[in-house]
Amino acid sequence: MWERTLQDLIRGLRANKGDENKFVQKAIDEIRVEIKGKDMQLKAGAVLKLTYLNMLGYDMSWASFYVVEVMSSPRYYLKNIGHLAACQSFTPKTDVLMLTTNLLKKEMSAPPVELSLSLNTLSHIMTSDLARDLAHDLVTLLTHSRAHIRKRAVVTVFNACTQHPEILPAAFTRLRLMLEDPDPGVVVATVNVITELARNNPAAYLNLAPQLFHILTTSSNNWVLIKTMKLFAALAPMEPRLVKKLQAPMSDLISTTSAISLLYECVRTCITGGMLSGPSGHALARACVDKLSGFLQNEDQNLRYIALLALLKLVPTHPYMVAAYEEMIMSSIEEPDISIRMRALDLVSAMATQDNLQSLVARLLAHLVPTSAPLSSATSALTAVQSCTPMASMASPSMSPAYRVHLTRLILSLGSREMYKLVTDFNWYLSVLADLTYVSNAPGVGAEIARQLVGVTVRVQLSRRFAVELMTKLLGDENLILRANEGESCPEVLGAAAWICGEYCSESSDRKVILYYLTRPLISSLPFNILALYLHSTLKVYGSWAADLAVRWDVSDSIELNRVVDMIAEGVKPFVSSRDIEVQERAANAFQLFTFVRADLSSYKRTDGETVAPGTPAYPKSLFLVRPLFSAFELNAVAPQAQASVLIPEGLRLNEWIVPPEKEDHDTWDGEVEEAVTEHMMTTKTVKKRKGKKKVASADVRKAETEEERLEREQVSSHWYT
């Protein structure tokens, strides 16, 4: 009988790419026949083919028992096939794993060739049961005479410890001795294992510090040194004396090594291990920063990336050292690699101070503006952004929407950090917020810009006049209004501008201009929530302007007054029929109010210098009609902890009824509930006593009611009340 070999199977798969499933199914049917035979060589060939198919994604769990059979073959080349199949297909849920325990235990005393094969397989299929049953044999193998067996055994012991941690105490002493093994490969494997084990509990491995320090100062294997440093980075925070001990060898390695990977690991260990404090740590920190600055200038993007990561960790302890390379860090924002740019922005955020905030923000703002348009003004920047072609937008790294959102939010977070702690010039910061309105072109940032505009204006009284003048310019910008419904615009800023101009309109030099901006027909395209703010602010501005006009009233002012009132009334009228309920309500209130003002103005009689009757004002009475509605008190900022400091007034009970429910209804409901509960219990008693017993009357039920039944009735009653 002719059998298909693995080579034949591979050739067949390549020849049947159009109908692979059919060919594979036929091959599996052949394998099912071959694997059940008594010829071990034929069975091993079937397992080998099945293993190859398993690598392609086909299931072979049904053949697990046959794999164990091949593993137990006395012939090494057949046993090798079985072990390979076990490594490939066995999982912790494989039901025949228990059959491998005795087989693997027997092979622990086999010749080195078979023993190596068993250790390799065991490290792949290790389970808690296997680790428990083979623990003694594995620990014994750590002292095997062959170095390559010790090396494999220590790795297998690590897998056993992860599955069955109770093995670790017995293996710890052997692991400590293996750090001094004469074979370098065994030392490398042992250091690797200890480094991985120490991740969960570094303090348990402090006793190994002398041996590890000896390896650090004597080994020339870069891989061993890197792993040893990783281990010391975890151990150093546990033992302050170890930090002082490590500073000298770390400084020597940083100064002498030419291996980039080892150099970076030295720097990372110094930072995470807390070795940069104190006088000796200062020199070490300077050496670390100098080496990292060299990484920033390297052409390798990976080195620039890890340099930025390391510098970010250095900022909390040595910010002045990192600040010396500010220009180099800022240039990383221009990198085409987005990961480098993001890490550079993280570093910029960490190194911001009161002294460099304005320069950092200026660089970040310039990064948001297309290179073809200088940031001479907000309007020119907006024009430049609008004229930027799609191809140019895609070519520039700063044109990615997600990146622009991140960059804009970074600027906002820098300015508002710790309640605007870094801002020394609030007029400057208000200008930055206004510029962000134009150049951010990022969705979802308008609300935060608006919130900060209002927050700064409310908190900083000296900046209110500047804020009102700046917001007036924003209200007058037609481009902002026309782009208000675009996804990348900031219509919320217009709402903040309207609120600021309304709340602090007394700071404005020309309130009539604000009234025009708030009521012109162009605003009809704005979102409804912004329109509501426009309408509300219109009343505030008019009330302030009209009251001041009354103070300096002249008969000639009546013409201007009528013109302004007519302009406001006509501007508000279209919104009376708005489909948004809040806009409609505010517009209706405002329109009726100005209708009343119109009527008052039409009935006003000019005095033209004639004597005014005592008690009769020379100005129209309606000039003081609106202002009292909005000027009862001035809004001020509330400190974050101020509200918590306000004591609850004596006698205030927050959990009591404001209007208690009527008692009659409560009593009636109480009686109904009690009656319903009693009826339910009577029914229950009747069912229990149905066999040959009389029904118990309601009175008898109450007499026979147990304590448990009473508690149940009260619980149901209270549940119904709620």
XYZ file of C-alpha atoms in Angstrom:
722
model
C 0.000 0.000 0.000
C 1.356 3.428 -0.935
C 1.229 6.149 1.768
C 1.450 9.870 1.231
C 4.534 11.440 2.866
C 4.797 14.939 4.290
C 6.523 16.086 1.107
C 3.670 14.634 -0.946
C 1.147 16.416 1.272
C 2.893 19.772 0.792
C 3.087 19.283 -2.980
C -0.604 18.372 -3.039
C -1.550 21.493 -1.093
C 0.333 23.663 -3.552
C -1.287 21.910 -6.505
C -4.836 22.221 -5.100
C -4.988 25.853 -4.005
C -8.350 26.250 -5.706
C -9.955 23.446 -3.698
C -7.748 23.166 -0.633
C -10.466 22.158 1.834
C -11.485 19.159 -0.217
C -7.882 18.005 -0.584
C -7.177 18.473 3.143
C -10.304 16.561 4.118
C -9.222 13.661 1.926
C -5.736 13.783 3.437
C -7.155 13.748 6.976
C -9.262 10.709 6.111
C -6.085 8.950 4.983
C -4.313 10.052 8.172
C -7.128 8.621 10.321
C -6.540 5.247 8.742
C -2.746 5.404 9.007
C -2.691 6.620 12.606
C -4.753 3.670 13.851
C -2.350 1.083 12.467
C 0.193 -0.918 14.469
C 3.182 0.224 12.438
C 4.790 2.888 14.674
C 6.758 4.410 11.796
C 3.570 4.815 9.739
C 1.795 6.239 12.813
C 4.617 8.740 13.350
C 4.418 9.828 9.715
C 0.676 10.400 10.110
C 1.269 12.467 13.270
C 3.902 14.517 11.440
C 1.501 15.304 8.593
C -1.233 16.134 11.073
C 1.128 18.488 12.910
C 1.822 20.330 9.670
C -1.910 20.675 9.003
C -2.369 21.957 12.550
C 0.114 24.721 11.769
C -2.207 25.704 8.926
C -5.137 25.958 11.338
C -6.727 22.501 11.147
C -7.769 20.761 14.357
C -5.854 17.719 15.583
C -7.171 17.442 19.142
C -8.850 14.155 18.194
C -5.383 12.597 17.717
C -3.935 13.516 21.144
C -3.797 9.900 22.335
C -1.889 8.830 19.239
C 0.586 11.657 19.846
C 1.289 10.232 23.315
C 1.819 6.824 21.727
C 4.445 8.219 19.371
C 6.083 10.128 22.263
C 6.611 6.817 24.081
C 8.398 5.196 21.142
C 11.883 3.857 22.029
C 13.280 5.161 18.748
C 14.560 8.705 19.119
C 13.606 9.987 15.664
C 10.024 8.764 16.199
C 9.948 10.113 19.765
C 11.088 13.466 18.395
C 8.026 13.593 16.123
C 5.717 12.875 19.055
C 7.281 15.581 21.222
C 7.064 18.063 18.356
C 3.356 17.284 17.920
C 2.763 17.673 21.673
C 4.457 21.093 21.717
C 2.342 22.163 18.763
C -1.085 20.846 19.723
C -1.338 20.205 23.485
C -3.069 22.785 25.669
C -3.829 22.849 29.414
C -7.274 21.452 28.547
C -5.941 18.443 26.625
C -7.422 15.411 28.371
C -4.458 13.060 27.801
C -1.917 15.278 29.575
C -2.183 13.111 32.672
C -0.856 10.197 30.603
C 2.376 12.101 29.943
C 3.358 12.454 33.620
C 4.959 9.025 34.032
C 6.472 9.208 30.554
C 8.165 12.541 31.256
C 9.212 11.451 34.755
C 10.883 8.391 33.261
C 12.674 10.506 30.667
C 14.116 12.751 33.409
C 16.723 10.027 33.961
C 17.256 9.324 30.257
C 20.428 10.139 28.298
C 21.081 13.856 27.666
C 19.705 13.770 24.121
C 16.298 12.450 25.168
C 16.359 14.535 28.356
C 16.808 17.736 26.340
C 13.838 16.755 24.215
C 11.669 16.141 27.288
C 12.638 19.440 28.941
C 11.798 21.313 25.770
C 8.394 19.640 25.552
C 7.656 20.119 29.246
C 8.339 23.856 29.051
C 5.647 24.088 26.351
C 2.933 21.908 27.914
C 3.513 22.761 31.594
C 0.457 22.667 33.835
C -0.009 22.948 37.578
C -0.337 19.170 37.950
C 2.759 18.446 35.880
C 4.736 21.066 37.811
C 3.693 19.542 41.132
C 4.445 15.951 40.111
C 7.799 16.694 38.440
C 9.066 19.412 40.812
C 11.651 17.238 42.574
C 13.080 15.923 39.303
C 13.343 19.411 37.805
C 15.110 20.891 40.845
C 17.534 17.956 40.817
C 18.397 18.633 37.184
C 19.668 22.106 38.150
C 22.864 20.348 39.304
C 23.228 18.134 36.217
C 26.760 17.556 34.996
C 25.980 18.780 31.481
C 25.792 22.571 31.080
C 23.207 22.485 28.301
C 20.924 20.389 30.533
C 21.283 22.862 33.413
C 20.463 25.683 31.026
C 17.305 23.968 29.785
C 16.347 22.890 33.286
C 16.454 26.410 34.745
C 14.123 27.683 32.021
C 11.761 24.752 32.632
C 11.840 25.469 36.373
C 10.686 29.015 35.627
C 7.660 27.660 33.739
C 6.968 25.292 36.619
C 7.153 28.140 39.159
C 4.631 30.198 37.230
C 2.196 27.264 37.260
C 2.961 26.007 40.789
C 4.646 28.722 42.940
C 5.225 26.289 45.823
C 8.266 24.996 43.925
C 10.141 28.295 44.246
C 11.470 27.908 47.835
C 13.060 24.570 46.949
C 14.581 25.961 43.745
C 15.778 29.293 45.161
C 18.986 27.929 46.710
C 19.919 26.171 43.475
C 19.228 29.316 41.454
C 21.516 31.310 43.733
C 24.360 28.857 43.166
C 23.780 28.879 39.417
C 24.595 32.607 39.309
C 28.202 31.501 39.900
C 28.104 28.674 37.353
C 31.291 28.381 35.273
C 29.299 28.122 32.049
C 28.266 31.566 30.691
C 25.139 30.151 29.042
C 23.858 28.849 32.368
C 24.476 32.235 34.004
C 22.597 33.993 31.191
C 19.623 31.641 31.561
C 19.619 32.000 35.355
C 19.731 35.804 35.254
C 16.860 35.774 32.755
C 14.779 33.522 34.999
C 15.445 35.557 38.155
C 14.639 38.790 36.325
C 11.257 37.427 35.268
C 10.488 35.952 38.693
C 11.358 39.238 40.414
C 8.667 41.137 38.522
C 5.987 40.059 41.000
C 7.966 40.346 44.259
C 11.339 42.109 43.906
C 11.963 42.258 47.668
C 12.269 38.453 47.840
C 15.398 38.589 45.669
C 17.377 41.253 47.552
C 19.603 38.498 48.983
C 20.935 37.901 45.479
C 22.346 41.446 45.218
C 26.006 40.451 45.934
C 26.071 37.824 43.183
C 24.284 40.123 40.752
C 26.664 42.981 41.545
C 29.602 40.688 40.821
C 28.081 39.833 37.440
C 27.501 43.524 36.715
C 31.110 44.470 37.376
C 32.836 41.468 35.784
C 30.708 40.258 32.883
C 31.412 41.371 29.330
C 28.202 39.889 27.923
C 25.946 42.803 27.015
C 22.814 40.669 27.219
C 23.639 39.566 30.771
C 24.414 43.158 31.747
C 21.101 44.390 30.340
C 19.138 41.750 32.229
C 21.107 42.417 35.417
C 20.337 46.124 35.154
C 16.649 45.411 34.695
C 16.796 43.394 37.891
C 18.650 46.129 39.770
C 16.099 48.681 38.559
C 13.470 46.663 40.444
C 15.649 45.993 43.514
C 17.138 49.470 44.040
C 13.930 51.149 45.315
C 13.714 48.411 47.978
C 17.189 49.020 49.422
C 18.636 52.586 49.642
C 22.159 51.273 50.270
C 22.055 49.472 46.949
C 21.511 52.786 45.142
C 24.757 54.221 46.482
C 26.595 51.012 45.642
C 25.422 51.017 42.030
C 26.195 54.632 41.144
C 29.898 54.062 40.422
C 29.558 51.040 38.089
C 26.634 52.680 36.315
C 28.652 55.811 35.696
C 31.538 53.732 34.324
C 29.278 51.804 31.967
C 27.614 54.977 30.682
C 31.000 56.539 29.999
C 32.677 53.538 28.372
C 30.129 51.372 26.599
C 29.560 51.743 22.884
C 26.534 49.437 22.768
C 23.407 51.551 22.295
C 21.057 49.023 23.903
C 23.274 48.689 26.974
C 23.698 52.455 27.226
C 19.955 53.062 27.168
C 19.377 50.348 29.766
C 21.964 52.022 32.015
C 20.137 55.343 31.722
C 16.746 53.754 32.316
C 18.020 51.875 35.379
C 19.499 55.065 36.843
C 16.177 56.852 36.424
C 13.793 54.137 37.620
C 16.149 52.949 40.357
C 16.336 56.397 41.971
C 20.104 56.763 41.508
C 20.061 60.412 40.415
C 19.548 62.035 43.824
C 22.287 63.518 45.971
C 25.634 65.061 44.962
C 26.909 61.920 43.248
C 23.574 61.474 41.523
C 23.811 64.957 40.023
C 26.876 64.041 37.985
C 25.235 60.787 36.933
C 22.111 62.672 35.844
C 24.220 65.048 33.776
C 25.878 62.087 32.055
C 22.474 60.519 31.347
C 21.069 63.711 29.840
C 24.139 64.209 27.675
C 23.878 60.686 26.295
C 20.153 61.097 25.649
C 20.761 64.341 23.792
C 23.046 62.373 21.505
C 20.190 59.943 20.898
C 17.961 62.862 19.887
C 20.423 63.824 17.165
C 20.731 60.287 15.842
C 19.143 59.382 12.510
C 17.611 56.242 13.997
C 13.988 57.001 14.857
C 13.941 54.287 17.523
C 16.759 56.013 19.404
C 14.999 59.371 19.225
C 11.825 57.777 20.543
C 13.446 56.105 23.564
C 15.427 59.280 24.272
C 12.203 61.255 24.557
C 10.753 58.593 26.857
C 13.788 58.709 29.126
C 13.891 62.512 29.216
C 10.230 62.519 30.204
C 11.125 60.468 33.282
C 13.964 62.867 34.105
C 11.833 66.024 34.100
C 10.332 65.593 37.619
C 13.787 65.374 39.251
C 16.063 67.410 36.943
C 13.876 69.796 34.905
C 16.635 72.375 34.407
C 18.866 69.787 32.718
C 16.130 68.802 30.284
C 15.229 72.451 29.633
C 18.710 73.005 28.222
C 17.681 70.909 25.219
C 14.322 72.619 24.685
C 15.095 73.586 21.093
C 16.109 70.045 20.217
C 12.955 68.666 21.819
C 10.718 71.161 20.038
C 12.262 70.187 16.707
C 11.034 66.638 17.321
C 7.477 67.926 16.879
C 8.269 68.360 13.192
C 9.093 64.662 12.792
C 6.961 62.783 10.254
C 6.766 59.844 12.673
C 3.596 60.373 14.724
C 4.886 58.350 17.686
C 7.938 60.616 18.029
C 5.752 63.716 17.790
C 3.413 62.454 20.493
C 6.286 61.667 22.870
C 7.784 65.098 22.179
C 4.461 66.711 23.080
C 4.341 64.720 26.321
C 7.797 66.038 27.152
C 6.788 69.616 26.306
C 3.826 69.288 28.653
C 6.046 68.048 31.475
C 8.734 70.727 31.102
C 6.376 73.743 30.947
C 6.966 76.444 33.569
C 5.937 80.060 34.102
C 9.145 81.182 32.414
C 8.829 79.187 29.189
C 5.062 78.805 28.815
C 4.648 81.645 26.326
C 7.489 80.464 24.096
C 6.245 76.864 24.145
C 2.677 77.857 23.327
C 3.874 80.139 20.530
C 5.757 77.221 18.961
C 2.761 74.931 19.309
C 0.409 77.519 17.840
C 2.723 78.044 14.890
C 2.695 74.291 14.373
C -1.088 74.416 13.930
C -0.880 77.038 11.202
C -0.048 75.885 7.647
C 3.498 76.745 6.624
C 2.180 78.867 3.756
C 0.477 81.300 6.127
C 2.252 83.293 8.852
C 0.443 83.800 12.148
C 0.232 87.579 11.812
C -3.330 87.648 13.053
C -6.196 85.332 13.770
C -8.044 86.411 10.637
C -5.078 85.816 8.342
C -4.531 82.441 9.940
C -8.154 81.510 9.297
C -7.876 82.584 5.676
C -4.717 80.528 5.279
C -6.362 77.455 6.718
C -9.398 77.809 4.488
C -7.270 78.238 1.357
C -5.122 75.204 2.128
C -5.673 72.506 -0.484
C -6.562 68.924 0.516
C -3.278 67.591 -0.871
C -1.270 70.059 1.170
C -3.280 69.199 4.243
C -2.552 65.534 3.885
C 1.142 66.144 3.213
C 1.716 68.220 6.347
C 2.129 66.148 9.532
C 0.170 68.710 11.531
C -2.941 68.391 9.375
C -4.115 65.082 10.846
C -7.419 65.767 12.694
C -6.553 63.499 15.617
C -3.137 65.108 16.000
C -4.595 68.618 15.824
C -7.098 67.720 18.539
C -4.275 66.432 20.731
C -2.141 69.512 20.086
C -5.013 71.907 20.818
C -5.915 70.114 24.026
C -2.272 70.210 25.071
C -2.207 74.006 24.727
C -5.437 74.259 26.706
C -4.157 71.961 29.446
C -0.892 73.898 29.728
C -2.751 77.162 30.223
C -5.325 75.857 32.699
C -2.958 73.646 34.713
C -3.542 74.003 38.456
C -6.062 76.810 38.033
C -3.936 78.782 35.535
C -0.859 78.608 37.745
C 1.595 78.905 34.843
C -0.097 81.940 33.241
C 1.476 85.266 34.186
C -0.233 87.432 31.541
C -3.948 86.700 31.220
C -4.439 89.117 28.347
C -1.907 87.058 26.428
C -3.710 83.839 27.292
C -7.056 85.248 26.182
C -5.427 86.063 22.836
C -4.130 82.484 22.635
C -7.648 81.148 23.177
C -8.958 83.438 20.449
C -6.223 82.285 18.059
C -7.056 78.652 18.830
C -10.599 79.386 17.724
C -9.274 80.095 14.250
C -6.319 77.778 13.772
C -7.227 74.610 15.690
C -9.524 73.212 12.968
C -10.137 70.278 15.285
C -13.497 68.792 16.230
C -14.582 68.722 19.856
C -12.339 71.450 21.297
C -14.692 74.426 21.033
C -16.440 73.684 24.327
C -13.165 73.688 26.278
C -11.988 76.905 24.621
C -15.312 78.530 25.506
C -15.141 77.268 29.088
C -11.680 78.723 29.591
C -12.628 82.047 28.003
C -15.459 82.411 30.478
C -13.342 81.095 33.370
C -10.478 83.533 32.840
C -12.804 86.493 32.341
C -14.776 85.745 35.498
C -11.694 85.114 37.630
C -9.407 87.930 36.444
C -11.134 91.262 36.904
C -8.273 93.282 35.398
C -8.588 91.393 32.110
C -12.322 91.894 31.623
C -12.048 95.035 29.519
C -9.545 93.332 27.220
C -11.731 90.215 27.113
C -14.833 92.189 26.118
C -12.988 93.991 23.320
C -11.534 90.686 22.091
C -14.899 88.926 22.222
C -16.496 91.813 20.336
C -14.084 91.145 17.491
C -15.051 87.471 17.522
C -18.751 88.351 17.414
C -18.118 90.610 14.446
C -16.233 87.982 12.415
C -18.594 86.752 9.701
C -16.309 83.836 8.830
C -16.820 82.304 12.264
C -20.585 82.517 11.896
C -20.597 81.097 8.377
C -18.437 78.142 9.472
C -20.335 77.548 12.714
C -22.028 74.374 11.485
C -18.881 72.771 10.085
C -17.419 69.851 11.988
C -14.053 71.490 12.663
C -15.370 74.910 13.731
C -15.837 76.218 17.272
C -19.365 77.678 17.529
C -19.239 77.337 21.313
C -16.709 80.178 21.358
C -19.330 82.498 19.870
C -21.638 81.563 22.726
C -18.900 82.345 25.249
C -18.189 85.641 23.479
C -21.868 86.592 23.626
C -22.078 85.731 27.326
C -18.912 87.687 28.203
C -20.043 90.742 26.244
C -23.418 90.550 27.931
C -22.228 89.962 31.487
C -19.459 92.579 31.396
C -20.871 94.955 28.798
C -20.071 97.929 31.043
C -16.406 97.358 30.094
C -17.166 97.911 26.400
C -16.407 101.176 24.648
C -19.236 100.749 22.108
C -22.203 98.659 23.254
C -24.260 99.595 20.204
C -21.814 97.627 18.050
C -22.292 94.597 20.293
C -26.072 94.944 19.990
C -25.751 94.990 16.220
C -23.584 91.845 16.226
C -26.031 90.068 18.536
C -29.129 90.807 16.451
C -28.031 90.897 12.813
C -29.800 88.456 10.446
C -26.577 86.513 9.809
C -26.808 84.804 13.200
C -29.865 82.768 12.180
C -27.561 79.962 10.992
C -26.024 79.469 14.430
C -26.876 76.421 16.577
C -29.851 76.857 18.887
C -27.865 76.809 22.135
C -25.698 79.649 20.824
C -28.750 81.619 19.693
C -30.207 81.352 23.191
C -27.061 82.979 24.597
C -27.213 85.694 21.935
C -30.799 86.572 22.861
C -30.092 86.593 26.577
C -26.986 88.746 26.163
C -28.909 91.179 23.964
C -31.142 92.057 26.913
C -28.132 92.506 29.203
C -26.288 94.811 26.811
C -29.387 96.858 26.036
C -30.238 97.215 29.727
C -26.760 98.536 30.525
C -26.641 100.848 27.519
C -30.147 102.235 28.113
C -29.509 102.902 31.814
C -26.300 104.783 31.050
C -28.141 106.707 28.343
C -30.745 107.786 30.899
C -28.030 109.189 33.174
C -26.707 111.485 30.432
C -30.063 111.901 28.671
C -30.493 114.518 26.010
C -33.556 115.020 23.863
C -31.470 114.417 20.765
C -30.765 110.885 21.995
C -34.359 109.805 21.376
C -33.724 109.272 17.664
C -30.767 106.972 18.342
C -32.748 105.208 21.070
C -35.666 104.470 18.759
C -33.292 103.213 16.086
C -31.577 100.792 18.477
C -34.870 99.526 19.915
C -36.280 98.960 16.426
C -33.102 97.140 15.397
C -33.298 94.823 18.404
C -37.022 94.156 18.026
C -36.672 93.340 14.333
C -33.635 91.168 15.025
C -35.404 89.178 17.742
C -38.756 88.790 15.984
C -37.783 85.968 13.541
C -36.836 83.723 16.451
C -40.283 83.950 18.053
C -41.343 81.118 15.745
C -38.158 79.075 16.246
C -38.572 75.310 16.495
C -36.243 75.243 19.509
C -38.251 75.743 22.682
C -35.599 77.734 24.584
C -34.836 80.054 21.677
C -38.550 80.544 21.097
C -39.229 81.350 24.748
C -36.362 83.815 25.094
C -37.194 85.481 21.786
C -40.869 85.800 22.734
C -40.001 87.339 26.099
C -37.543 89.758 24.533
C -39.899 90.717 21.724
C -42.769 91.465 24.112
C -40.418 93.436 26.323
C -39.237 95.610 23.445
C -42.809 95.987 22.234
C -43.545 97.531 25.618
C -40.429 99.735 25.323
C -41.575 100.852 21.871
C -44.958 101.826 23.270
C -43.321 103.787 26.064
C -41.057 105.606 23.624
C -43.955 106.465 21.349
C -45.818 108.032 24.289
C -42.775 109.949 25.477
C -43.101 113.704 25.110
C -40.022 115.763 24.482
C -39.527 118.597 26.953
C -37.201 120.627 24.701
C -35.941 122.552 27.674
C -39.384 123.192 29.185
C -39.785 122.936 32.883
C -40.295 119.372 33.976
C -42.870 118.666 36.613
C -41.421 117.683 39.984
C -40.868 113.900 40.228
C -41.143 113.386 36.479
C -37.938 112.149 34.790
C -36.742 113.899 31.657
C -35.952 110.543 30.005
C -38.328 107.734 29.030
C -39.116 105.553 32.032
C -38.495 102.356 30.084
C -34.755 103.068 29.951
C -34.439 101.587 33.454
C -36.817 98.702 32.765
C -34.343 95.990 31.680
C -31.166 96.622 33.654
C -32.510 95.619 37.119
C -33.386 92.187 35.732
C -29.697 91.304 35.266
C -27.673 93.543 37.589
C -28.791 92.378 41.017
C -25.239 91.243 41.835
C -21.975 90.600 40.040
C -20.973 87.044 39.206
C -17.660 86.016 40.723
C -15.577 82.865 40.506
C -15.922 80.225 43.224
C -12.747 78.583 44.513
C -12.636 74.785 44.114
C -12.830 74.141 47.867
C -15.057 77.080 48.771
C -18.365 75.254 48.375
C -17.268 72.506 50.764
C -16.487 75.149 53.388
C -20.068 76.433 53.449
C -21.786 75.077 56.555
C -25.316 73.715 56.378
C -27.654 76.203 58.111
C -28.943 75.135 61.484
C -32.397 73.652 61.282
C -32.102 72.617 57.629
C -33.056 68.951 57.190
C -32.273 67.828 53.670
C -33.969 64.434 54.135
C -37.311 65.746 55.361
C -40.405 66.404 53.258
C -40.761 69.955 51.994
C -44.497 69.361 51.592
C -45.477 66.294 53.664
C -48.059 63.932 52.135
C -51.619 64.055 53.387
C -52.106 61.849 56.418
C -55.544 60.544 55.396
C -54.267 59.078 52.171
C -51.360 57.491 54.050
C -53.653 55.841 56.619
C -55.963 54.548 53.918
C -53.044 53.095 51.990
C -51.689 51.565 55.220
C -54.992 49.834 55.857
C -55.193 48.539 52.313
C -51.690 47.141 52.503
C -52.306 45.434 55.838
C -55.557 43.945 54.554
C -53.847 42.645 51.413
C -51.038 41.067 53.441
C -53.505 39.416 55.805
C -55.512 38.019 52.899
C -52.302 36.640 51.328
C -51.352 34.897 54.576
C -54.854 33.437 54.971
C -54.606 31.937 51.522
C -51.215 30.438 52.376
C -52.554 28.891 55.597
C -55.543 27.457 53.762
C -53.330 25.713 51.210
C -51.184 24.177 53.956
C -54.189 22.861 55.912
C -56.243 21.705 52.968
C -55.775 17.994 53.886
C -58.662 17.172 56.251
C -58.602 20.418 58.182
C -61.005 23.281 58.427
C -60.246 26.692 57.118
C -58.897 29.029 59.696
C -60.682 32.333 60.149
C -58.978 35.666 59.888
C -58.959 36.128 63.636
C -57.432 32.691 64.133
C -54.736 33.500 61.624
C -53.751 36.559 63.577
C -53.696 34.610 66.839
C -51.625 31.822 65.325
C -49.228 34.204 63.593
C -45.650 33.349 64.439
C -42.815 35.805 64.951
C -41.352 34.886 61.574
C -44.687 35.499 59.815
C -45.074 38.836 61.549
C -41.653 39.963 60.366
C -42.515 38.842 56.849
C -45.774 40.814 56.920
C -44.038 43.956 58.150
C -41.312 43.587 55.536
C -43.853 43.288 52.707
C -45.800 46.221 54.114
C -42.733 48.456 54.300
C -41.745 47.405 50.785
C -45.127 48.468 49.468
C -44.874 51.816 51.213
C -41.713 52.600 49.331
